[in-house]
PDB file of C-alpha atoms and ligand atoms in Angstrom:
ATOM      1  CA  MET R 641       1.689 -24.221  -5.887  1.00 43.00           C
ATOM      2  CA  ALA R 642      -0.768 -23.509  -8.678  1.00 44.00           C
ATOM      3  CA  GLN R 643       0.739 -22.111 -11.863  1.00 49.00           C
ATOM      4  CA  ILE R 644      -1.735 -19.241 -11.788  1.00 51.00           C
ATOM      5  CA  ASP R 645       0.263 -17.198  -9.300  1.00 70.00           C
ATOM      6  CA  THR R 646       3.660 -17.905 -10.843  1.00 68.00           C
ATOM      7  CA  SER R 647       2.648 -17.023 -14.425  1.00 75.00           C
ATOM      8  CA  LEU R 648       2.263 -13.317 -13.652  1.00 89.00           C
ATOM      9  CA  LEU R 649       3.692 -10.755 -16.041  1.00 93.00           C
ATOM     10  CA  PRO R 650       7.322 -10.544 -14.847  1.00 94.00           C
ATOM     11  CA  HIS R 651       7.785  -6.774 -15.060  1.00 97.00           C
ATOM     12  CA  PRO R 652       5.991  -3.462 -14.519  1.00 98.00           C
ATOM     13  CA  THR R 653       4.544  -1.507 -17.453  1.00 98.00           C
ATOM     14  CA  GLY R 654       3.676   2.144 -18.118  1.00 98.00           C
ATOM     15  CA  ALA R 655       4.830   4.747 -15.604  1.00 98.00           C
ATOM     16  CA  ALA R 656       5.935   2.100 -13.083  1.00 98.00           C
ATOM     17  CA  ALA R 657       8.220   0.560 -15.736  1.00 98.00           C
ATOM     18  CA  ARG R 658       9.877   3.943 -16.241  1.00 98.00           C
ATOM     19  CA  PHE R 659      10.243   4.459 -12.500  1.00 98.00           C
ATOM     20  CA  ALA R 660      11.713   0.964 -12.070  1.00 98.00           C
ATOM     21  CA  ALA R 661      14.103   1.502 -15.012  1.00 98.00           C
ATOM     22  CA  SER R 662      15.364   4.743 -13.495  1.00 98.00           C
ATOM     23  CA  HIS R 663      16.222   2.797 -10.318  1.00 98.00           C
ATOM     24  CA  SER R 664      17.687  -0.344 -11.853  1.00 98.00           C
ATOM     25  CA  SER R 665      21.398   0.261 -11.190  1.00 98.00           C
ATOM     26  CA  GLU R 666      23.175  -1.609  -8.406  1.00 97.00           C
ATOM     27  CA  HIS R 667      22.693   0.346  -5.170  1.00 97.00           C
ATOM     28  CA  PRO R 668      23.856  -1.744  -2.183  1.00 95.00           C
ATOM     29  CA  PRO R 669      22.750   0.763   0.500  1.00 96.00           C
ATOM     30  CA  LEU R 670      19.084   0.215  -0.306  1.00 98.00           C
ATOM     31  CA  LYS R 671      17.256  -2.317  -2.457  1.00 98.00           C
ATOM     32  CA  LEU R 672      13.525  -2.794  -2.666  1.00 98.00           C
ATOM     33  CA  TYR R 673      12.419  -6.283  -3.720  1.00 98.00           C
ATOM     34  CA  GLY R 674       8.943  -5.966  -5.113  1.00 98.00           C
ATOM     35  CA  GLY R 675       6.288  -7.139  -7.531  1.00 97.00           C
ATOM     36  CA  TRP R 676       4.681  -4.517  -9.796  1.00 98.00           C
ATOM     37  CA  PHE R 677       1.115  -5.747  -9.110  1.00 97.00           C
ATOM     38  CA  CYS R 678       1.405  -5.729  -5.312  1.00 98.00           C
ATOM     39  CA  PRO R 679      -0.362  -2.971  -3.365  1.00 98.00           C
ATOM     40  CA  PHE R 680       1.816  -3.552  -0.279  1.00 98.00           C
ATOM     41  CA  VAL R 681       4.873  -2.950  -2.467  1.00 98.00           C
ATOM     42  CA  GLN R 682       3.272   0.166  -3.890  1.00 98.00           C
ATOM     43  CA  ARG R 683       3.155   1.626  -0.372  1.00 99.00           C
ATOM     44  CA  ALA R 684       6.941   1.357  -0.062  1.00 99.00           C
ATOM     45  CA  TRP R 685       7.412   2.516  -3.627  1.00 98.00           C
ATOM     46  CA  ILE R 686       5.289   5.630  -3.008  1.00 99.00           C
ATOM     47  CA  VAL R 687       7.431   6.561   0.014  1.00 99.00           C
ATOM     48  CA  LEU R 688      10.634   6.154  -2.033  1.00 98.00           C
ATOM     49  CA  ALA R 689       9.135   8.309  -4.795  1.00 98.00           C
ATOM     50  CA  GLU R 690       7.793  10.962  -2.389  1.00 98.00           C
ATOM     51  CA  LYS R 691      11.179  11.374  -0.731  1.00 98.00           C
ATOM     52  CA  ASN R 692      13.236  10.819  -3.878  1.00 98.00           C
ATOM     53  CA  VAL R 693      15.330   8.254  -2.007  1.00 98.00           C
ATOM     54  CA  PRO R 694      18.234   6.725  -3.972  1.00 98.00           C
ATOM     55  CA  HIS R 695      17.579   2.990  -4.245  1.00 98.00           C
ATOM     56  CA  GLN R 696      17.568  -0.023  -6.515  1.00 98.00           C
ATOM     57  CA  TYR R 697      14.252  -1.642  -7.423  1.00 98.00           C
ATOM     58  CA  VAL R 698      14.423  -5.390  -7.979  1.00 98.00           C
ATOM     59  CA  GLU R 699      11.356  -7.039  -9.518  1.00 97.00           C
ATOM     60  CA  ILE R 700      10.761 -10.586  -8.278  1.00 95.00           C
ATOM     61  CA  ASN R 701       7.872 -13.020  -8.262  1.00 93.00           C
ATOM     62  CA  PRO R 702       7.148 -13.587  -4.552  1.00 94.00           C
ATOM     63  CA  TYR R 703       5.178 -16.757  -5.294  1.00 92.00           C
ATOM     64  CA  LYS R 704       8.380 -18.449  -6.409  1.00 90.00           C
ATOM     65  CA  LYS R 705      10.014 -18.757  -3.032  1.00 91.00           C
ATOM     66  CA  GLU R 706      13.599 -18.424  -4.192  1.00 93.00           C
ATOM     67  CA  LYS R 707      16.311 -18.987  -1.629  1.00 95.00           C
ATOM     68  CA  HIS R 708      17.961 -15.561  -1.851  1.00 93.00           C
ATOM     69  CA  PHE R 709      14.524 -14.006  -1.189  1.00 95.00           C
ATOM     70  CA  LEU R 710      13.668 -16.283   1.749  1.00 96.00           C
ATOM     71  CA  ASP R 711      17.117 -15.580   3.208  1.00 95.00           C
ATOM     72  CA  LEU R 712      16.128 -11.911   3.388  1.00 96.00           C
ATOM     73  CA  ASN R 713      12.521 -12.461   4.417  1.00 97.00           C
ATOM     74  CA  PRO R 714      11.557 -15.818   5.936  1.00 96.00           C
ATOM     75  CA  ARG R 715       7.878 -14.869   5.466  1.00 96.00           C
ATOM     76  CA  GLY R 716       8.478 -14.865   1.710  1.00 96.00           C
ATOM     77  CA  LEU R 717       6.444 -11.720   1.034  1.00 97.00           C
ATOM     78  CA  VAL R 718       7.093  -8.525  -0.877  1.00 98.00           C
ATOM     79  CA  PRO R 719       7.907  -5.745  -0.161  1.00 98.00           C
ATOM     80  CA  THR R 720      11.285  -6.699   1.294  1.00 98.00           C
ATOM     81  CA  LEU R 721      14.094  -4.212   1.841  1.00 98.00           C
ATOM     82  CA  SER R 722      17.775  -5.009   1.810  1.00 98.00           C
ATOM     83  CA  ILE R 723      19.769  -2.378   3.655  1.00 97.00           C
ATOM     84  CA  GLU R 724      23.468  -1.808   4.108  1.00 95.00           C
ATOM     85  CA  LEU R 725      23.974   0.107   7.327  1.00 91.00           C
ATOM     86  CA  GLY R 726      26.767   2.625   7.578  1.00 84.00           C
ATOM     87  CA  SER R 727      26.266   3.929   4.059  1.00 72.00           C
ATOM     88  CA  SER R 728      26.426   7.684   3.708  1.00 56.00           C
ATOM     89  CA  SER R 729      23.014   8.095   2.122  1.00 54.00           C
ATOM     90  CA  THR R 730      21.084   7.425   5.322  1.00 53.00           C
ATOM     91  CA  THR R 731      21.167   9.275   8.604  1.00 48.00           C
ATOM     92  CA  ALA R 732      23.208   6.411  10.103  1.00 45.00           C
ATOM     93  CA  THR R 733      26.782   7.407  10.783  1.00 44.00           C
ATOM     94  CA  ALA R 734      29.336   5.628   8.651  1.00 44.00           C
ATOM     95  CA  THR R 735      31.750   3.462  10.560  1.00 49.00           C
ATOM     96  CA  ALA R 736      35.068   3.079   8.820  1.00 49.00           C
ATOM     97  CA  GLY R 737      36.658  -0.283   8.232  1.00 49.00           C
ATOM     98  CA  GLY R 738      33.796  -2.424   9.585  1.00 51.00           C
ATOM     99  CA  ASN R 739      32.819  -5.780   8.181  1.00 53.00           C
ATOM    100  CA  THR R 740      30.181  -4.880   5.569  1.00 50.00           C
ATOM    101  CA  LYS R 741      28.638  -8.359   5.774  1.00 54.00           C
ATOM    102  CA  GLU R 742      27.615  -7.660   9.342  1.00 57.00           C
ATOM    103  CA  LYS R 743      25.898  -4.450   8.279  1.00 80.00           C
ATOM    104  CA  GLN R 744      23.750  -6.108   5.643  1.00 88.00           C
ATOM    105  CA  ARG R 745      20.230  -6.130   7.038  1.00 96.00           C
ATOM    106  CA  ALA R 746      16.709  -6.796   5.860  1.00 97.00           C
ATOM    107  CA  LEU R 747      13.271  -5.434   6.702  1.00 98.00           C
ATOM    108  CA  TYR R 748       9.811  -6.491   5.618  1.00 98.00           C
ATOM    109  CA  GLU R 749       6.151  -5.641   6.289  1.00 98.00           C
ATOM    110  CA  SER R 750       5.016  -2.630   4.296  1.00 98.00           C
ATOM    111  CA  THR R 751       3.991  -0.509   7.298  1.00 98.00           C
ATOM    112  CA  VAL R 752       7.335  -1.112   9.035  1.00 98.00           C
ATOM    113  CA  ILE R 753       9.225  -0.389   5.804  1.00 98.00           C
ATOM    114  CA  CYS R 754       7.354   2.885   5.243  1.00 98.00           C
ATOM    115  CA  GLU R 755       8.037   4.115   8.782  1.00 98.00           C
ATOM    116  CA  TYR R 756      11.674   3.042   8.498  1.00 98.00           C
ATOM    117  CA  LEU R 757      12.200   4.924   5.222  1.00 98.00           C
ATOM    118  CA  ASP R 758      10.571   8.032   6.655  1.00 98.00           C
ATOM    119  CA  GLU R 759      12.937   7.908   9.657  1.00 98.00           C
ATOM    120  CA  ALA R 760      16.100   6.797   7.864  1.00 97.00           C
ATOM    121  CA  TYR R 761      15.715   9.546   5.254  1.00 98.00           C
ATOM    122  CA  ALA R 762      14.550  12.222   7.674  1.00 97.00           C
ATOM    123  CA  ASP R 763      16.541  15.219   6.453  1.00 97.00           C
ATOM    124  CA  GLU R 764      13.710  17.452   5.234  1.00 97.00           C
ATOM    125  CA  ALA R 765      16.060  19.697   3.249  1.00 98.00           C
ATOM    126  CA  ARG R 766      17.124  16.666   1.229  1.00 98.00           C
ATOM    127  CA  TYR R 767      14.144  14.306   1.307  1.00 98.00           C
ATOM    128  CA  GLY R 768      11.174  16.634   1.744  1.00 97.00           C
ATOM    129  CA  PRO R 769       8.597  16.759   4.544  1.00 97.00           C
ATOM    130  CA  ARG R 770       8.312  13.877   7.000  1.00 98.00           C
ATOM    131  CA  LEU R 771       5.367  11.618   6.217  1.00 98.00           C
ATOM    132  CA  LEU R 772       4.582  10.880   9.864  1.00 98.00           C
ATOM    133  CA  PRO R 773       4.414  14.031  11.996  1.00 97.00           C
ATOM    134  CA  ALA R 774       7.849  14.163  13.657  1.00 96.00           C
ATOM    135  CA  GLY R 775       9.191  15.757  16.814  1.00 90.00           C
ATOM    136  CA  ASP R 776       8.682  15.255  20.541  1.00 86.00           C
ATOM    137  CA  GLY R 777       8.424  18.773  21.931  1.00 88.00           C
ATOM    138  CA  ASP R 778       4.972  19.646  20.679  1.00 93.00           C
ATOM    139  CA  GLU R 779       2.057  17.719  22.174  1.00 94.00           C
ATOM    140  CA  GLU R 780      -0.113  18.334  19.093  1.00 92.00           C
ATOM    141  CA  VAL R 781       2.566  16.709  16.885  1.00 94.00           C
ATOM    142  CA  VAL R 782       2.866  13.735  19.236  1.00 95.00           C
ATOM    143  CA  TYR R 783      -0.923  13.372  19.204  1.00 94.00           C
ATOM    144  CA  GLN R 784      -1.157  13.624  15.394  1.00 95.00           C
ATOM    145  CA  ARG R 785       1.558  10.964  15.050  1.00 96.00           C
ATOM    146  CA  ALA R 786      -0.396   8.583  17.290  1.00 96.00           C
ATOM    147  CA  ARG R 787      -3.653   9.447  15.506  1.00 96.00           C
ATOM    148  CA  SER R 788      -1.956   8.761  12.183  1.00 97.00           C
ATOM    149  CA  ARG R 789      -0.893   5.322  13.457  1.00 98.00           C
ATOM    150  CA  LEU R 790      -4.438   4.657  14.653  1.00 98.00           C
ATOM    151  CA  TRP R 791      -5.839   5.286  11.165  1.00 98.00           C
ATOM    152  CA  MET R 792      -2.996   3.405   9.480  1.00 98.00           C
ATOM    153  CA  ASN R 793      -4.125   0.521  11.677  1.00 98.00           C
ATOM    154  CA  HIS R 794      -7.736   1.062  10.541  1.00 98.00           C
ATOM    155  CA  VAL R 795      -6.630   0.679   6.929  1.00 98.00           C
ATOM    156  CA  VAL R 796      -4.547  -2.425   7.697  1.00 98.00           C
ATOM    157  CA  THR R 797      -7.054  -4.270   9.882  1.00 98.00           C
ATOM    158  CA  ARG R 798     -10.396  -3.181   8.377  1.00 97.00           C
ATOM    159  CA  VAL R 799     -10.258  -1.639   4.929  1.00 98.00           C
ATOM    160  CA  VAL R 800      -7.716  -3.961   3.297  1.00 98.00           C
ATOM    161  CA  PRO R 801      -9.250  -7.266   4.538  1.00 98.00           C
ATOM    162  CA  GLY R 802     -12.682  -5.935   3.500  1.00 98.00           C
ATOM    163  CA  PHE R 803     -11.350  -5.251   0.005  1.00 98.00           C
ATOM    164  CA  TYR R 804     -10.225  -8.878  -0.485  1.00 98.00           C
ATOM    165  CA  ARG R 805     -13.387 -10.314   1.066  1.00 97.00           C
ATOM    166  CA  LEU R 806     -15.439  -8.380  -1.503  1.00 98.00           C
ATOM    167  CA  LEU R 807     -13.119  -9.003  -4.451  1.00 98.00           C
ATOM    168  CA  GLN R 808     -12.890 -12.744  -3.690  1.00 97.00           C
ATOM    169  CA  HIS R 809     -16.619 -13.125  -3.194  1.00 97.00           C
ATOM    170  CA  THR R 810     -18.162 -15.858  -5.352  1.00 96.00           C
ATOM    171  CA  PRO R 811     -21.808 -17.022  -5.343  1.00 95.00           C
ATOM    172  CA  GLU R 812     -20.987 -20.195  -3.398  1.00 93.00           C
ATOM    173  CA  LYS R 813     -19.573 -18.283  -0.418  1.00 94.00           C
ATOM    174  CA  GLY R 814     -21.188 -18.527   2.992  1.00 93.00           C
ATOM    175  CA  TYR R 815     -21.719 -14.756   2.985  1.00 95.00           C
ATOM    176  CA  SER R 816     -23.518 -12.571   0.454  1.00 97.00           C
ATOM    177  CA  ILE R 817     -21.904  -9.973  -1.780  1.00 98.00           C
ATOM    178  CA  GLU R 818     -24.186  -7.352  -0.222  1.00 98.00           C
ATOM    179  CA  GLU R 819     -22.831  -8.170   3.213  1.00 97.00           C
ATOM    180  CA  ALA R 820     -19.227  -8.037   1.983  1.00 98.00           C
ATOM    181  CA  ARG R 821     -19.903  -4.700   0.290  1.00 98.00           C
ATOM    182  CA  GLU R 822     -21.575  -3.284   3.402  1.00 98.00           C
ATOM    183  CA  VAL R 823     -18.589  -4.214   5.601  1.00 98.00           C
ATOM    184  CA  PHE R 824     -16.118  -2.753   3.107  1.00 98.00           C
ATOM    185  CA  LEU R 825     -18.099   0.487   2.682  1.00 98.00           C
ATOM    186  CA  LYS R 826     -18.354   0.828   6.454  1.00 98.00           C
ATOM    187  CA  GLY R 827     -14.542   0.870   6.661  1.00 98.00           C
ATOM    188  CA  LEU R 828     -14.263   3.532   3.936  1.00 98.00           C
ATOM    189  CA  ARG R 829     -17.058   5.606   5.427  1.00 98.00           C
ATOM    190  CA  GLU R 830     -15.422   5.548   8.873  1.00 98.00           C
ATOM    191  CA  PHE R 831     -12.171   6.731   7.287  1.00 98.00           C
ATOM    192  CA  ALA R 832     -13.970   9.604   5.520  1.00 97.00           C
ATOM    193  CA  GLN R 833     -15.884  10.503   8.701  1.00 97.00           C
ATOM    194  CA  GLU R 834     -12.618  10.715  10.641  1.00 97.00           C
ATOM    195  CA  MET R 835     -11.231  13.135   8.044  1.00 96.00           C
ATOM    196  CA  LEU R 836     -14.409  15.197   8.183  1.00 95.00           C
ATOM    197  CA  ASP R 837     -14.415  15.328  11.995  1.00 94.00           C
ATOM    198  CA  SER R 838     -10.690  15.887  12.370  1.00 88.00           C
ATOM    199  CA  PRO R 839      -9.558  18.869  14.353  1.00 76.00           C
ATOM    200  CA  GLY R 840      -7.669  21.606  12.500  1.00 69.00           C
ATOM    201  CA  SER R 841      -6.872  21.527   8.815  1.00 70.00           C
ATOM    202  CA  GLY R 842      -7.632  17.837   8.191  1.00 76.00           C
ATOM    203  CA  ARG R 843     -11.308  18.607   7.727  1.00 83.00           C
ATOM    204  CA  GLY R 844     -10.793  20.546   4.496  1.00 86.00           C
ATOM    205  CA  GLY R 845      -8.277  18.115   3.137  1.00 90.00           C
ATOM    206  CA  PRO R 846      -7.502  16.960   0.677  1.00 97.00           C
ATOM    207  CA  TRP R 847      -5.196  14.639   2.666  1.00 97.00           C
ATOM    208  CA  PHE R 848      -5.836  12.836   5.903  1.00 97.00           C
ATOM    209  CA  LEU R 849      -3.789  15.486   7.741  1.00 96.00           C
ATOM    210  CA  GLY R 850      -5.105  18.341   5.627  1.00 95.00           C
ATOM    211  CA  GLU R 851      -2.647  20.055   3.345  1.00 94.00           C
ATOM    212  CA  ARG R 852       0.133  17.678   4.213  1.00 95.00           C
ATOM    213  CA  PHE R 853       0.421  14.294   2.469  1.00 98.00           C
ATOM    214  CA  GLY R 854       1.343  11.561   4.942  1.00 98.00           C
ATOM    215  CA  LEU R 855       1.629   7.875   5.759  1.00 98.00           C
ATOM    216  CA  VAL R 856      -2.107   7.413   6.339  1.00 98.00           C
ATOM    217  CA  ASP R 857      -2.648   8.455   2.718  1.00 98.00           C
ATOM    218  CA  VAL R 858       0.163   6.130   1.613  1.00 99.00           C
ATOM    219  CA  MET R 859      -1.418   3.161   3.431  1.00 98.00           C
ATOM    220  CA  LEU R 860      -4.700   3.408   1.551  1.00 99.00           C
ATOM    221  CA  ALA R 861      -3.583   4.815  -1.819  1.00 99.00           C
ATOM    222  CA  PRO R 862      -2.784   1.451  -3.507  1.00 98.00           C
ATOM    223  CA  TRP R 863      -6.253   0.075  -2.714  1.00 98.00           C
ATOM    224  CA  ALA R 864      -7.920   3.326  -3.780  1.00 98.00           C
ATOM    225  CA  LYS R 865      -6.191   2.830  -7.148  1.00 98.00           C
ATOM    226  CA  ARG R 866      -7.451  -0.779  -7.242  1.00 98.00           C
ATOM    227  CA  LEU R 867     -11.121  -0.018  -6.465  1.00 98.00           C
ATOM    228  CA  PHE R 868     -11.863  -0.145 -10.197  1.00 98.00           C
ATOM    229  CA  LEU R 869     -11.120  -3.893 -10.071  1.00 98.00           C
ATOM    230  CA  ILE R 870     -14.137  -4.431  -7.837  1.00 98.00           C
ATOM    231  CA  ASP R 871     -16.279  -2.371 -10.242  1.00 98.00           C
ATOM    232  CA  HIS R 872     -14.882  -4.437 -13.108  1.00 98.00           C
ATOM    233  CA  TYR R 873     -15.331  -7.887 -11.603  1.00 98.00           C
ATOM    234  CA  LYS R 874     -18.153  -7.751  -9.044  1.00 98.00           C
ATOM    235  CA  PRO R 875     -21.863  -7.214  -9.694  1.00 96.00           C
ATOM    236  CA  GLY R 876     -22.866  -3.893  -8.101  1.00 97.00           C
ATOM    237  CA  GLY R 877     -19.192  -2.847  -7.788  1.00 98.00           C
ATOM    238  CA  VAL R 878     -17.854  -0.962  -4.781  1.00 98.00           C
ATOM    239  CA  GLY R 879     -21.237   0.723  -4.360  1.00 97.00           C
ATOM    240  CA  ILE R 880     -20.227   4.142  -3.028  1.00 97.00           C
ATOM    241  CA  PRO R 881     -23.518   6.040  -3.238  1.00 96.00           C
ATOM    242  CA  LYS R 882     -23.723   8.681  -5.983  1.00 96.00           C
ATOM    243  CA  LYS R 883     -23.747  12.403  -5.308  1.00 96.00           C
ATOM    244  CA  GLY R 884     -27.295  13.539  -4.589  1.00 96.00           C
ATOM    245  CA  GLU R 885     -28.296   9.990  -3.528  1.00 96.00           C
ATOM    246  CA  ARG R 886     -26.349   9.906  -0.290  1.00 96.00           C
ATOM    247  CA  GLY R 887     -29.086  10.996   2.097  1.00 95.00           C
ATOM    248  CA  GLY R 888     -27.557  12.158   5.373  1.00 95.00           C
ATOM    249  CA  ASP R 889     -24.131  11.079   4.157  1.00 97.00           C
ATOM    250  CA  GLU R 890     -23.573  13.720   1.442  1.00 97.00           C
ATOM    251  CA  GLU R 891     -20.902  15.496   3.441  1.00 96.00           C
ATOM    252  CA  VAL R 892     -18.981  12.430   4.489  1.00 97.00           C
ATOM    253  CA  TRP R 893     -18.834  10.927   0.976  1.00 98.00           C
ATOM    254  CA  ALA R 894     -17.916  14.338  -0.453  1.00 97.00           C
ATOM    255  CA  ARG R 895     -14.904  14.279   1.881  1.00 96.00           C
ATOM    256  CA  TRP R 896     -14.087  10.776   0.556  1.00 98.00           C
ATOM    257  CA  ASP R 897     -14.330  12.063  -3.050  1.00 98.00           C
ATOM    258  CA  ARG R 898     -11.991  14.928  -2.236  1.00 97.00           C
ATOM    259  CA  TRP R 899      -9.383  12.556  -0.821  1.00 98.00           C
ATOM    260  CA  PHE R 900      -9.839   9.984  -3.592  1.00 98.00           C
ATOM    261  CA  ASP R 901      -9.581  12.531  -6.431  1.00 98.00           C
ATOM    262  CA  ALA R 902      -6.384  13.914  -4.897  1.00 98.00           C
ATOM    263  CA  VAL R 903      -4.749  10.553  -4.210  1.00 98.00           C
ATOM    264  CA  VAL R 904      -5.207   9.102  -7.690  1.00 98.00           C
ATOM    265  CA  GLU R 905      -3.569  12.241  -9.101  1.00 98.00           C
ATOM    266  CA  ARG R 906      -0.620  12.269  -6.678  1.00 98.00           C
ATOM    267  CA  GLU R 907       2.645  12.079  -8.681  1.00 98.00           C
ATOM    268  CA  SER R 908       4.170   9.322  -6.504  1.00 98.00           C
ATOM    269  CA  VAL R 909       1.020   7.224  -6.893  1.00 98.00           C
ATOM    270  CA  LYS R 910       0.921   7.672 -10.660  1.00 98.00           C
ATOM    271  CA  ALA R 911       4.672   7.031 -11.003  1.00 98.00           C
ATOM    272  CA  THR R 912       4.323   3.603  -9.347  1.00 98.00           C
ATOM    273  CA  TRP R 913       1.318   2.496 -11.405  1.00 98.00           C
ATOM    274  CA  SER R 914       1.403   0.080 -14.326  1.00 98.00           C
ATOM    275  CA  GLU R 915      -1.048  -0.124 -17.221  1.00 98.00           C
ATOM    276  CA  GLU R 916      -4.623  -0.618 -16.036  1.00 97.00           C
ATOM    277  CA  ASP R 917      -5.386  -3.720 -18.141  1.00 96.00           C
ATOM    278  CA  LYS R 918      -2.406  -5.518 -16.575  1.00 97.00           C
ATOM    279  CA  TYR R 919      -4.063  -5.249 -13.152  1.00 97.00           C
ATOM    280  CA  ILE R 920      -7.280  -6.631 -14.605  1.00 97.00           C
ATOM    281  CA  GLU R 921      -5.343  -9.695 -15.801  1.00 95.00           C
ATOM    282  CA  ALA R 922      -3.350 -10.049 -12.581  1.00 95.00           C
ATOM    283  CA  TYR R 923      -6.399  -9.816 -10.301  1.00 96.00           C
ATOM    284  CA  LYS R 924      -8.545 -12.328 -12.206  1.00 96.00           C
ATOM    285  CA  ARG R 925      -7.216 -15.019  -9.843  1.00 94.00           C
ATOM    286  CA  TYR R 926      -8.591 -13.009  -6.897  1.00 96.00           C
ATOM    287  CA  ALA R 927     -11.929 -12.235  -8.538  1.00 96.00           C
ATOM    288  CA  GLU R 928     -12.424 -15.945  -9.342  1.00 96.00           C
ATOM    289  CA  ASP R 929     -11.029 -16.862  -5.933  1.00 95.00           C
ATOM    290  CA  THR R 930      -8.490 -19.280  -7.360  1.00 92.00           C
ATOM    291  CA  THR R 931      -5.404 -17.470  -6.095  1.00 92.00           C
ATOM    292  CA  GLN R 932      -2.936 -19.454  -4.013  1.00 91.00           C
ATOM    293  CA  SER R 933      -1.458 -16.264  -2.562  1.00 94.00           C
ATOM    294  CA  GLU R 934      -1.229 -16.083   1.223  1.00 94.00           C
ATOM    295  CA  VAL R 935      -3.554 -13.061   1.298  1.00 96.00           C
ATOM    296  CA  GLY R 936      -6.051 -14.954  -0.870  1.00 95.00           C
ATOM    297  CA  GLN R 937      -5.920 -18.125   1.231  1.00 94.00           C
ATOM    298  CA  ALA R 938      -6.252 -16.213   4.511  1.00 95.00           C
ATOM    299  CA  THR R 939      -9.316 -14.366   3.136  1.00 95.00           C
ATOM    300  CA  ARG R 940     -10.854 -17.680   2.045  1.00 93.00           C
ATOM    301  CA  LYS R 941     -10.347 -19.164   5.505  1.00 92.00           C
ATOM    302  CA  GLY R 942     -11.610 -16.049   7.274  1.00 91.00           C
ATOM    303  CA  LEU R 943      -8.216 -15.544   8.929  1.00 91.00           C
ATOM    304  CA  SER R 944      -6.421 -12.265   9.459  1.00 92.00           C
ATOM    305  CA  LEU R 945      -4.114 -11.313   6.568  1.00 95.00           C
ATOM    306  CA  PRO R 946      -0.417 -12.238   6.562  1.00 95.00           C
TER     307      PRO R 946
HETATM  308  N1  GSH N1248       1.599  -7.842   5.522  1.00 85.23           N
HETATM  309  C1  GSH N1248       2.443  -7.808   4.356  1.00 85.23           C
HETATM  310  C2  GSH N1248       1.702  -8.394   3.142  1.00 85.23           C
HETATM  311  C3  GSH N1248       2.563  -8.490   1.896  1.00 85.23           C
HETATM  312  C4  GSH N1248       1.964  -9.425   0.845  1.00 85.23           C
HETATM  313  O1  GSH N1248       0.985 -10.143   1.116  1.00 85.23           O
HETATM  314  N2  GSH N1248       2.562  -9.447  -0.357  1.00 85.23           N
HETATM  315  C5  GSH N1248       2.139 -10.395  -1.383  1.00 85.23           C
HETATM  316  C6  GSH N1248       2.069  -9.799  -2.778  1.00 85.23           C
HETATM  317  S1  GSH N1248       0.816  -8.561  -2.911  1.00 85.23           S
HETATM  318  C7  GSH N1248       3.136 -11.545  -1.459  1.00 85.23           C
HETATM  319  O2  GSH N1248       4.332 -11.350  -1.351  1.00 85.23           O
HETATM  320  N3  GSH N1248       2.622 -12.753  -1.648  1.00 85.23           N
HETATM  321  C8  GSH N1248       3.404 -13.960  -1.765  1.00 85.23           C
HETATM  322  C9  GSH N1248       2.577 -15.167  -1.388  1.00 85.23           C
HETATM  323  O3  GSH N1248       1.390 -15.002  -1.075  1.00 85.23           O
HETATM  324  O4  GSH N1248       3.117 -16.270  -1.420  1.00 85.23           O
HETATM  325  C10 GSH N1248       2.896  -6.368   4.118  1.00 85.23           C
HETATM  326  O5  GSH N1248       2.198  -5.448   4.566  1.00 85.23           O
HETATM  327  O6  GSH N1248       3.978  -6.169   3.552  1.00 85.23           O
END
């Protein structure tokens, strides 16, 4: 594997360094294995911060496929959670005298991890509001939960792949930067349009569900924070049209601005963010399309992301 992906700065900086340091003590019930630069990790990190969940953060380099990491996650990707079931800090009931080894479990995939954390730490009095609308009795709640999953899926299958296709664009590619930008902007515009059209309070925002921050916001927040990398590295940048130059789209992009301005200021998002120049360094390998990461290789081959 090329050195480029294994020579990453080995620790977070700035606010994320402080957040990691405040969660560095041994905590067997819940450990998050992550990499400071990784947007998928930031999703899980944001949920932990939102809900103030007791945990240990363990910084690793996922490109070095160390055995203890692969034992937890055979896919070898961060975020990875290590969980000890039966501990008192989750909703699971403690079983006395059991074999703790058997209760040691792992989970991976950022979307699965985020939903798990929201469910495992569901006590609203202790962990704050649920991030996915919860409850089965109310048909509106059940609908909003499904709708949230639909738009989480939009972020996962459309927006995120579009981000890498644009960021990894180089002049020798078989597609133009304009085309990559158009596809990416289409995904963002559709997201903003859905917020604008949404029934009830979602329309006014600032969040996807209106006044309530939720998992749809979590899914996209790390890439919203990383949009500046496209402006930094790619000619023409992200290309969101400027206010007053949006033609018939003034309203829809204004709704995007409202969401974006709120998300970059969200405490949990800021708390899990390192120093800006460190991302510029870390993403050079994407911008030059030399990364050996699985996301980078899949983008290069036109395959769906790992
Ligand atoms: N689908 C996964 C993607 C996770 C992912 O790609 N993580 C990257 C870091 S940002 C990783 O661990 N890469 C290791 C590699 O590519 O070898 C998720 O949502 O958790």
